PDB file of C-alpha atoms and ligand atoms in Angstrom:
ATOM      1  CA  MET W   1      27.666 -16.240 -17.057  1.00 31.00           C
ATOM      2  CA  GLY W   2      27.590 -19.633 -15.293  1.00 32.00           C
ATOM      3  CA  GLY W   3      25.088 -20.643 -12.637  1.00 32.00           C
ATOM      4  CA  GLU W   4      27.819 -20.835 -10.050  1.00 31.00           C
ATOM      5  CA  SER W   5      28.784 -17.182 -10.172  1.00 32.00           C
ATOM      6  CA  LEU W   6      25.109 -16.226 -10.053  1.00 32.00           C
ATOM      7  CA  ALA W   7      24.596 -18.288  -6.915  1.00 33.00           C
ATOM      8  CA  LYS W   8      27.673 -16.675  -5.382  1.00 33.00           C
ATOM      9  CA  SER W   9      26.515 -13.163  -6.056  1.00 35.00           C
ATOM     10  CA  ASP W  10      23.094 -14.020  -4.614  1.00 35.00           C
ATOM     11  CA  GLU W  11      24.793 -15.160  -1.453  1.00 35.00           C
ATOM     12  CA  CYS W  12      26.621 -11.866  -1.125  1.00 39.00           C
ATOM     13  CA  ASN W  13      23.298 -10.084  -1.186  1.00 40.00           C
ATOM     14  CA  LEU W  14      21.652 -12.037   1.628  1.00 42.00           C
ATOM     15  CA  GLY W  15      19.872  -9.692   3.988  1.00 43.00           C
ATOM     16  CA  GLY W  16      19.575  -6.854   1.496  1.00 45.00           C
ATOM     17  CA  ASP W  17      18.050  -6.105  -1.842  1.00 50.00           C
ATOM     18  CA  ALA W  18      19.707  -7.287  -5.013  1.00 58.00           C
ATOM     19  CA  ALA W  19      20.723  -3.889  -6.387  1.00 74.00           C
ATOM     20  CA  PRO W  20      24.465  -3.240  -6.503  1.00 89.00           C
ATOM     21  CA  LEU W  21      25.924  -0.963  -3.847  1.00 96.00           C
ATOM     22  CA  PRO W  22      26.337   2.714  -4.748  1.00 97.00           C
ATOM     23  CA  PRO W  23      29.761   3.930  -5.929  1.00 95.00           C
ATOM     24  CA  GLY W  24      32.601   3.560  -3.446  1.00 96.00           C
ATOM     25  CA  GLN W  25      30.609   1.670  -0.781  1.00 98.00           C
ATOM     26  CA  LEU W  26      31.448  -1.625   0.973  1.00 97.00           C
ATOM     27  CA  GLU W  27      28.933  -3.850   2.733  1.00 98.00           C
ATOM     28  CA  VAL W  28      29.202  -4.452   6.488  1.00 98.00           C
ATOM     29  CA  HIS W  29      27.240  -7.161   8.298  1.00 97.00           C
ATOM     30  CA  GLU W  30      26.875  -5.531  11.662  1.00 97.00           C
ATOM     31  CA  LEU W  31      25.197  -2.178  12.057  1.00 98.00           C
ATOM     32  CA  PRO W  32      27.513   0.014  14.115  1.00 98.00           C
ATOM     33  CA  ARG W  33      26.436   2.943  16.269  1.00 98.00           C
ATOM     34  CA  PHE W  34      28.176   5.655  14.277  1.00 98.00           C
ATOM     35  CA  GLY W  35      28.589   9.384  13.719  1.00 98.00           C
ATOM     36  CA  LEU W  36      30.967  12.304  14.006  1.00 96.00           C
ATOM     37  CA  ALA W  37      33.576  11.382  16.615  1.00 95.00           C
ATOM     38  CA  LEU W  38      32.486  14.400  18.655  1.00 95.00           C
ATOM     39  CA  PHE W  39      29.090  12.760  19.284  1.00 98.00           C
ATOM     40  CA  ALA W  40      30.276   9.385  20.588  1.00 98.00           C
ATOM     41  CA  GLU W  41      29.823  10.488  24.217  1.00 98.00           C
ATOM     42  CA  ARG W  42      26.539  12.303  23.712  1.00 98.00           C
ATOM     43  CA  PHE W  43      23.203  10.628  24.307  1.00 98.00           C
ATOM     44  CA  PRO W  44      19.535  11.593  24.191  1.00 98.00           C
ATOM     45  CA  ASP W  45      18.051  12.842  27.497  1.00 97.00           C
ATOM     46  CA  ASN W  46      14.693  11.462  26.528  1.00 97.00           C
ATOM     47  CA  PRO W  47      14.947   8.306  24.430  1.00 98.00           C
ATOM     48  CA  SER W  48      11.436   7.091  25.258  1.00 97.00           C
ATOM     49  CA  THR W  49       8.996   9.867  24.315  1.00 98.00           C
ATOM     50  CA  ILE W  50       8.656  11.631  20.991  1.00 98.00           C
ATOM     51  CA  ASP W  51       8.661  15.368  21.597  1.00 98.00           C
ATOM     52  CA  LEU W  52       9.196  17.505  18.506  1.00 98.00           C
ATOM     53  CA  ALA W  53       9.419  21.292  18.373  1.00 98.00           C
ATOM     54  CA  LEU W  54       8.288  22.614  14.995  1.00 99.00           C
ATOM     55  CA  THR W  55       9.240  26.133  13.933  1.00 99.00           C
ATOM     56  CA  GLY W  56      10.923  28.244  11.236  1.00 98.00           C
ATOM     57  CA  ASP W  57       9.659  30.947   8.898  1.00 99.00           C
ATOM     58  CA  VAL W  58       6.123  29.998   9.857  1.00 98.00           C
ATOM     59  CA  GLU W  59       2.986  31.696  11.165  1.00 98.00           C
ATOM     60  CA  GLN W  60       2.821  29.546  14.259  1.00 98.00           C
ATOM     61  CA  ASP W  61       5.110  27.194  16.162  1.00 98.00           C
ATOM     62  CA  LEU W  62       3.931  23.776  17.288  1.00 98.00           C
ATOM     63  CA  ARG W  63       5.004  21.049  19.631  1.00 98.00           C
ATOM     64  CA  ILE W  64       3.935  17.516  18.805  1.00 98.00           C
ATOM     65  CA  GLY W  65       4.464  13.947  19.927  1.00 97.00           C
ATOM     66  CA  ALA W  66       1.592  11.483  20.022  1.00 96.00           C
ATOM     67  CA  GLU W  67      -0.008  13.291  17.029  1.00 98.00           C
ATOM     68  CA  LEU W  68       2.368  11.358  14.771  1.00 98.00           C
ATOM     69  CA  GLY W  69       0.508   8.184  15.691  1.00 98.00           C
ATOM     70  CA  ALA W  70      -2.543   9.391  13.744  1.00 98.00           C
ATOM     71  CA  LEU W  71      -0.581   9.130  10.466  1.00 98.00           C
ATOM     72  CA  PRO W  72      -0.606   5.901   8.458  1.00 98.00           C
ATOM     73  CA  ARG W  73       2.155   3.602   9.696  1.00 98.00           C
ATOM     74  CA  VAL W  74       4.509   2.391   6.977  1.00 98.00           C
ATOM     75  CA  GLU W  75       7.211  -0.233   7.020  1.00 98.00           C
ATOM     76  CA  GLN W  76      10.202  -0.004   4.738  1.00 98.00           C
ATOM     77  CA  VAL W  77      13.280  -2.092   4.088  1.00 98.00           C
ATOM     78  CA  SER W  78      16.168   0.146   3.114  1.00 97.00           C
ATOM     79  CA  ASP W  79      19.941   0.470   3.214  1.00 98.00           C
ATOM     80  CA  LEU W  80      22.098   2.881   5.211  1.00 98.00           C
ATOM     81  CA  HIS W  81      25.141   4.286   3.413  1.00 98.00           C
ATOM     82  CA  CYS W  82      27.656   6.036   5.629  1.00 98.00           C
ATOM     83  CA  VAL W  83      29.826   8.589   3.874  1.00 98.00           C
ATOM     84  CA  THR W  84      32.915   6.913   5.372  1.00 98.00           C
ATOM     85  CA  THR W  85      32.244   4.026   2.872  1.00 98.00           C
ATOM     86  CA  TRP W  86      30.364   1.395   4.884  1.00 98.00           C
ATOM     87  CA  SER W  87      26.838   0.332   3.907  1.00 98.00           C
ATOM     88  CA  TYR W  88      24.410  -1.813   5.848  1.00 98.00           C
ATOM     89  CA  ARG W  89      21.663  -3.407   3.788  1.00 98.00           C
ATOM     90  CA  GLY W  90      18.135  -4.434   4.559  1.00 98.00           C
ATOM     91  CA  LEU W  91      17.128  -2.390   7.613  1.00 98.00           C
ATOM     92  CA  ARG W  92      13.439  -2.877   8.371  1.00 98.00           C
ATOM     93  CA  PHE W  93      12.197   0.457   9.670  1.00 98.00           C
ATOM     94  CA  SER W  94       8.684   1.345  10.684  1.00 98.00           C
ATOM     95  CA  GLY W  95       7.291   4.821  11.131  1.00 98.00           C
ATOM     96  CA  PHE W  96       5.590   7.614   9.235  1.00 98.00           C
ATOM     97  CA  ARG W  97       6.239   9.124   5.825  1.00 98.00           C
ATOM     98  CA  PHE W  98       7.808  12.555   6.151  1.00 99.00           C
ATOM     99  CA  ARG W  99       5.428  13.663   3.391  1.00 99.00           C
ATOM    100  CA  ASP W 100       2.381  12.621   5.424  1.00 98.00           C
ATOM    101  CA  PHE W 101       3.811  14.434   8.446  1.00 99.00           C
ATOM    102  CA  TYR W 102       4.357  17.542   6.321  1.00 98.00           C
ATOM    103  CA  GLU W 103       0.990  17.543   4.528  1.00 98.00           C
ATOM    104  CA  THR W 104      -1.157  16.551   7.518  1.00 98.00           C
ATOM    105  CA  ILE W 105       0.583  18.101  10.518  1.00 98.00           C
ATOM    106  CA  ALA W 106       3.321  20.590   9.637  1.00 98.00           C
ATOM    107  CA  ARG W 107       1.901  22.545   6.715  1.00 98.00           C
ATOM    108  CA  PRO W 108      -1.631  23.106   8.060  1.00 98.00           C
ATOM    109  CA  GLY W 109      -0.428  23.638  11.650  1.00 98.00           C
ATOM    110  CA  LEU W 110       2.564  25.915  11.029  1.00 98.00           C
ATOM    111  CA  ARG W 111       1.529  27.626   7.792  1.00 98.00           C
ATOM    112  CA  PRO W 112       5.120  28.024   6.618  1.00 98.00           C
ATOM    113  CA  GLU W 113       6.070  30.684   4.069  1.00 98.00           C
ATOM    114  CA  PRO W 114       5.954  29.129   0.588  1.00 97.00           C
ATOM    115  CA  SER W 115       9.700  29.743   0.277  1.00 98.00           C
ATOM    116  CA  ALA W 116      10.480  27.872   3.533  1.00 98.00           C
ATOM    117  CA  THR W 117      12.131  24.900   1.810  1.00 98.00           C
ATOM    118  CA  GLN W 118      15.339  24.521   3.835  1.00 98.00           C
ATOM    119  CA  VAL W 119      14.520  22.018   6.547  1.00 99.00           C
ATOM    120  CA  VAL W 120      16.734  21.967   9.624  1.00 99.00           C
ATOM    121  CA  LEU W 121      16.522  18.879  11.814  1.00 98.00           C
ATOM    122  CA  ARG W 122      17.958  18.963  15.335  1.00 99.00           C
ATOM    123  CA  ALA W 123      18.802  16.092  17.629  1.00 98.00           C
ATOM    124  CA  GLN W 124      18.881  15.607  21.397  1.00 98.00           C
ATOM    125  CA  ASP W 125      22.639  15.003  21.271  1.00 98.00           C
ATOM    126  CA  GLY W 126      23.272  18.397  19.656  1.00 98.00           C
ATOM    127  CA  TYR W 127      23.732  17.053  16.139  1.00 98.00           C
ATOM    128  CA  CYS W 128      21.855  18.845  13.365  1.00 98.00           C
ATOM    129  CA  GLN W 129      21.361  18.658   9.633  1.00 98.00           C
ATOM    130  CA  CYS W 130      19.711  20.573   6.832  1.00 98.00           C
ATOM    131  CA  LEU W 131      17.876  18.965   3.919  1.00 98.00           C
ATOM    132  CA  LEU W 132      15.828  20.320   1.045  1.00 98.00           C
ATOM    133  CA  LEU W 133      12.086  19.971   1.482  1.00 98.00           C
ATOM    134  CA  GLU W 134      11.817  18.432  -2.003  1.00 98.00           C
ATOM    135  CA  ASP W 135      14.195  15.642  -0.958  1.00 98.00           C
ATOM    136  CA  LEU W 136      12.238  14.998   2.247  1.00 99.00           C
ATOM    137  CA  LEU W 137       8.925  14.695   0.398  1.00 99.00           C
ATOM    138  CA  LYS W 138      10.096  11.620  -1.555  1.00 98.00           C
ATOM    139  CA  ASP W 139       8.295   8.301  -0.980  1.00 98.00           C
ATOM    140  CA  ASP W 140      11.172   6.610   0.845  1.00 98.00           C
ATOM    141  CA  VAL W 141      11.754   9.245   3.539  1.00 98.00           C
ATOM    142  CA  LEU W 142      10.449   8.268   6.963  1.00 99.00           C
ATOM    143  CA  LEU W 143      10.288   9.530  10.490  1.00 99.00           C
ATOM    144  CA  ALA W 144      10.960   6.120  11.990  1.00 99.00           C
ATOM    145  CA  ASP W 145      10.355   5.025  15.566  1.00 98.00           C
ATOM    146  CA  ARG W 146      10.921   1.285  15.107  1.00 98.00           C
ATOM    147  CA  LEU W 147      13.573  -0.996  13.664  1.00 98.00           C
ATOM    148  CA  ASP W 148      13.131  -4.750  13.234  1.00 97.00           C
ATOM    149  CA  ASP W 149       9.825  -4.857  15.144  1.00 97.00           C
ATOM    150  CA  ALA W 150      11.186  -3.088  18.224  1.00 98.00           C
ATOM    151  CA  PRO W 151      11.272   0.542  19.340  1.00 98.00           C
ATOM    152  CA  LEU W 152      14.481   2.251  18.183  1.00 98.00           C
ATOM    153  CA  SER W 153      17.376   1.591  20.531  1.00 98.00           C
ATOM    154  CA  ILE W 154      19.547   4.317  22.027  1.00 98.00           C
ATOM    155  CA  ALA W 155      22.272   3.183  19.635  1.00 98.00           C
ATOM    156  CA  HIS W 156      20.174   3.712  16.549  1.00 98.00           C
ATOM    157  CA  GLY W 157      18.148   6.829  17.173  1.00 98.00           C
ATOM    158  CA  ALA W 158      15.571   6.535  19.956  1.00 98.00           C
ATOM    159  CA  PRO W 159      12.925   7.798  20.110  1.00 98.00           C
ATOM    160  CA  LEU W 160      12.648   8.972  16.467  1.00 99.00           C
ATOM    161  CA  ARG W 161      15.037   9.264  13.530  1.00 98.00           C
ATOM    162  CA  LEU W 162      15.020  10.324   9.931  1.00 99.00           C
ATOM    163  CA  VAL W 163      15.384   7.574   7.339  1.00 99.00           C
ATOM    164  CA  ALA W 164      16.441   8.999   3.969  1.00 98.00           C
ATOM    165  CA  PRO W 165      18.159   6.112   2.183  1.00 98.00           C
ATOM    166  CA  ALA W 166      19.039   8.090  -0.960  1.00 98.00           C
ATOM    167  CA  HIS W 167      21.204  10.372   1.190  1.00 98.00           C
ATOM    168  CA  TYR W 168      24.374   9.553   3.119  1.00 98.00           C
ATOM    169  CA  GLY W 169      24.059   8.464   6.730  1.00 98.00           C
ATOM    170  CA  TYR W 170      24.970  11.907   8.034  1.00 98.00           C
ATOM    171  CA  LYS W 171      21.595  13.221   6.827  1.00 98.00           C
ATOM    172  CA  ASN W 172      19.782  10.379   8.625  1.00 98.00           C
ATOM    173  CA  ILE W 173      19.565  12.213  11.914  1.00 98.00           C
ATOM    174  CA  LYS W 174      18.862  10.239  15.087  1.00 98.00           C
ATOM    175  CA  HIS W 175      17.200  11.301  18.396  1.00 98.00           C
ATOM    176  CA  LEU W 176      15.087  13.990  16.694  1.00 99.00           C
ATOM    177  CA  ARG W 177      13.903  16.872  18.838  1.00 98.00           C
ATOM    178  CA  ALA W 178      13.119  19.680  16.352  1.00 99.00           C
ATOM    179  CA  ILE W 179      12.162  20.200  12.718  1.00 99.00           C
ATOM    180  CA  GLU W 180      12.374  23.718  11.316  1.00 99.00           C
ATOM    181  CA  PHE W 181      11.245  25.147   7.985  1.00 99.00           C
ATOM    182  CA  TRP W 182      13.333  28.142   6.901  1.00 99.00           C
ATOM    183  CA  ARG W 183      13.595  30.174   3.716  1.00 98.00           C
ATOM    184  CA  ASP W 184      17.413  30.046   3.835  1.00 98.00           C
ATOM    185  CA  ARG W 185      20.237  28.457   5.805  1.00 98.00           C
ATOM    186  CA  ARG W 186      20.870  31.343   8.227  1.00 98.00           C
ATOM    187  CA  ASN W 187      19.927  29.271  11.275  1.00 98.00           C
ATOM    188  CA  TYR W 188      21.952  26.240  10.318  1.00 98.00           C
ATOM    189  CA  ARG W 189      25.546  25.421  11.110  1.00 97.00           C
ATOM    190  CA  PHE W 190      26.927  21.924  10.623  1.00 97.00           C
ATOM    191  CA  PRO W 191      28.602  20.832  13.886  1.00 96.00           C
ATOM    192  CA  SER W 192      31.945  20.175  12.170  1.00 96.00           C
ATOM    193  CA  ILE W 193      33.918  21.468   9.172  1.00 94.00           C
ATOM    194  CA  ARG W 194      31.821  22.650   6.225  1.00 93.00           C
ATOM    195  CA  LEU W 195      33.818  20.574   3.735  1.00 96.00           C
ATOM    196  CA  MET W 196      32.134  17.498   5.220  1.00 97.00           C
ATOM    197  CA  ASP W 197      28.591  18.705   4.647  1.00 98.00           C
ATOM    198  CA  HIS W 198      26.996  18.574   1.205  1.00 98.00           C
ATOM    199  CA  PRO W 199      23.576  20.292   1.043  1.00 97.00           C
ATOM    200  CA  ARG W 200      22.019  17.194  -0.581  1.00 98.00           C
ATOM    201  CA  ALA W 201      24.513  14.341  -0.063  1.00 98.00           C
ATOM    202  CA  ARG W 202      22.880  12.046  -2.610  1.00 98.00           C
ATOM    203  CA  VAL W 203      24.493   8.626  -2.494  1.00 98.00           C
ATOM    204  CA  ALA W 204      23.900   7.792  -6.169  1.00 97.00           C
ATOM    205  CA  LEU W 205      25.795  10.923  -7.227  1.00 97.00           C
ATOM    206  CA  GLU W 206      28.513  10.397  -4.623  1.00 97.00           C
ATOM    207  CA  GLU W 207      27.916  13.837  -3.121  1.00 98.00           C
ATOM    208  CA  ARG W 208      30.074  12.944  -0.097  1.00 98.00           C
ATOM    209  CA  GLY W 209      30.988  16.480   0.821  1.00 98.00           C
ATOM    210  CA  LEU W 210      31.415  19.992  -0.429  1.00 95.00           C
ATOM    211  CA  GLY W 211      34.176  20.691  -2.903  1.00 90.00           C
ATOM    212  CA  LEU W 212      36.428  17.615  -2.996  1.00 95.00           C
ATOM    213  CA  PRO W 213      36.061  14.616  -5.338  1.00 96.00           C
ATOM    214  CA  GLY W 214      34.422  11.447  -4.007  1.00 95.00           C
ATOM    215  CA  TRP W 215      37.589   9.349  -4.101  1.00 96.00           C
ATOM    216  CA  LEU W 216      39.416  11.826  -1.887  1.00 97.00           C
ATOM    217  CA  TYR W 217      36.704  11.767   0.792  1.00 98.00           C
ATOM    218  CA  ARG W 218      36.819   7.949   0.674  1.00 97.00           C
ATOM    219  CA  ARG W 219      40.581   8.023   1.231  1.00 97.00           C
ATOM    220  CA  LEU W 220      40.302  10.470   4.101  1.00 97.00           C
ATOM    221  CA  TYR W 221      37.397   8.733   5.800  1.00 97.00           C
ATOM    222  CA  LYS W 222      38.127   5.033   5.432  1.00 97.00           C
ATOM    223  CA  PRO W 223      40.901   4.886   8.076  1.00 97.00           C
ATOM    224  CA  LEU W 224      38.489   6.458  10.579  1.00 97.00           C
ATOM    225  CA  VAL W 225      35.841   3.726  10.418  1.00 98.00           C
ATOM    226  CA  ARG W 226      37.426   1.310  12.902  1.00 97.00           C
ATOM    227  CA  PRO W 227      38.489   3.797  15.587  1.00 98.00           C
ATOM    228  CA  VAL W 228      35.217   5.747  15.373  1.00 98.00           C
ATOM    229  CA  THR W 229      33.121   2.554  15.543  1.00 98.00           C
ATOM    230  CA  ARG W 230      35.124   1.507  18.573  1.00 98.00           C
ATOM    231  CA  SER W 231      34.789   4.802  20.410  1.00 98.00           C
ATOM    232  CA  PHE W 232      31.011   4.833  19.757  1.00 98.00           C
ATOM    233  CA  ARG W 233      30.726   1.258  21.047  1.00 98.00           C
ATOM    234  CA  VAL W 234      32.780   1.868  24.182  1.00 98.00           C
ATOM    235  CA  ALA W 235      30.827   5.055  24.974  1.00 98.00           C
ATOM    236  CA  LEU W 236      27.492   3.251  24.483  1.00 98.00           C
ATOM    237  CA  GLU W 237      28.495   0.371  26.762  1.00 98.00           C
ATOM    238  CA  ARG W 238      29.472   2.845  29.476  1.00 98.00           C
ATOM    239  CA  HIS W 239      26.280   4.860  29.018  1.00 97.00           C
ATOM    240  CA  LEU W 240      24.022   1.796  29.177  1.00 97.00           C
ATOM    241  CA  ALA W 241      25.821   0.545  32.289  1.00 97.00           C
ATOM    242  CA  GLU W 242      25.328   3.934  33.943  1.00 95.00           C
ATOM    243  CA  ARG W 243      21.632   3.967  33.055  1.00 92.00           C
ATOM    244  CA  GLU W 244      21.246   0.462  34.446  1.00 91.00           C
ATOM    245  CA  GLY W 245      23.048   1.529  37.633  1.00 93.00           C
ATOM    246  CA  ALA W 246      20.783   4.581  38.011  1.00 92.00           C
ATOM    247  CA  ARG W 247      17.685   2.435  37.444  1.00 88.00           C
ATOM    248  CA  ARG W 248      18.698  -0.052  40.170  1.00 91.00           C
ATOM    249  CA  SER W 249      19.571   2.510  42.839  1.00 86.00           C
TER     250      SER W 249
HETATM  251  N1  MTE C 301      21.784  12.619  16.362  1.00 55.48           N
HETATM  252  C1  MTE C 301      22.694  12.063  15.570  1.00 55.48           C
HETATM  253  N2  MTE C 301      22.305  11.560  14.391  1.00 55.48           N
HETATM  254  C2  MTE C 301      23.195  10.978  13.572  1.00 55.48           C
HETATM  255  C3  MTE C 301      24.564  10.949  13.887  1.00 55.48           C
HETATM  256  C4  MTE C 301      24.960  11.478  15.151  1.00 55.48           C
HETATM  257  O1  MTE C 301      26.131  11.462  15.558  1.00 55.48           O
HETATM  258  N3  MTE C 301      24.001  12.018  15.963  1.00 55.48           N
HETATM  259  N4  MTE C 301      25.466  10.375  13.013  1.00 55.48           N
HETATM  260  C5  MTE C 301      25.037  10.219  11.601  1.00 55.48           C
HETATM  261  C6  MTE C 301      25.899   9.347  10.819  1.00 55.48           C
HETATM  262  S1  MTE C 301      27.364   9.982  10.254  1.00 55.48           S
HETATM  263  C7  MTE C 301      25.509   8.074  10.452  1.00 55.48           C
HETATM  264  S2  MTE C 301      26.430   7.132   9.390  1.00 55.48           S
HETATM  265  C8  MTE C 301      24.262   7.476  10.974  1.00 55.48           C
HETATM  266  C9  MTE C 301      24.571   6.157  11.660  1.00 55.48           C
HETATM  267  O2  MTE C 301      23.396   5.555  12.126  1.00 55.48           O
HETATM  268  P1  MTE C 301      23.516   4.329  13.143  1.00 55.48           P
HETATM  269  O3  MTE C 301      24.272   4.812  14.343  1.00 55.48           O
HETATM  270  O4  MTE C 301      22.115   3.925  13.446  1.00 55.48           O
HETATM  271  O5  MTE C 301      24.277   3.245  12.418  1.00 55.48           O
HETATM  272  O6  MTE C 301      23.608   8.338  11.890  1.00 55.48           O
HETATM  273  C10 MTE C 301      23.624   9.700  11.522  1.00 55.48           C
HETATM  274  N5  MTE C 301      22.752  10.434  12.403  1.00 55.48           N
HETATM  275 MO1   MO C 302      28.139   8.468   8.627  1.00 55.48          MO
END
């Protein structure tokens, strides 16, 4: 391999790490506000204060916010891989390891049943997701409140979001308001068709959805990227203008 092609491939990786993208993904250079089309017009009521309801098959419920600040703060540079095939590399998040949150706050405070390993996360916009506890306890899973040295914006998950880079974007829930530890999935329903929701959604294994092969999801999703990005952008602009108007009056 000649030096020239090496230099070229380095250039392509500016702003991210050098590892190749996972199967079927394409790099984008602007981070869109993105999600299920249904959520474009929905926004958090409280983007400025962390307020988390903790419950499930547990001995005691809890409500926390500032308590998170007692955990060690960690910074992490990671990539976001949306199931619709776009990837954004090199996001610098800051927040708290989910594992530290679980070991220090959730487990001792809630005393969950040992079998409570299905974790349901709910957002202020009505979105929700379910992940396995074992996946959430990995080193690279954060409850993040900052991105690029600033508090999370309304576009990208204020006041707190999950960062789980090994899992598709749809598991990386924004605007968190509740975390629940259940022994099964009886209290969880994905807010769209089940075919779209894989219980683990691991990017490396191309677990895009439930039942269909990866290439078929890519084909179905790719044409949606532009219109969905646009509708999320237009809705955000309107929402921010309304907030600004309300603040001035
Ligand atoms: N609350 C909430 N979280 C969400 C979504 C959403 O619509 N609402 N969309 C998910 C999807 S599909 C993706 S790809 C990422 C996008 O994150 P971004 O908007 O910061 O780029 O958020 C995920 N988390
Ligand atoms: Mo996504």
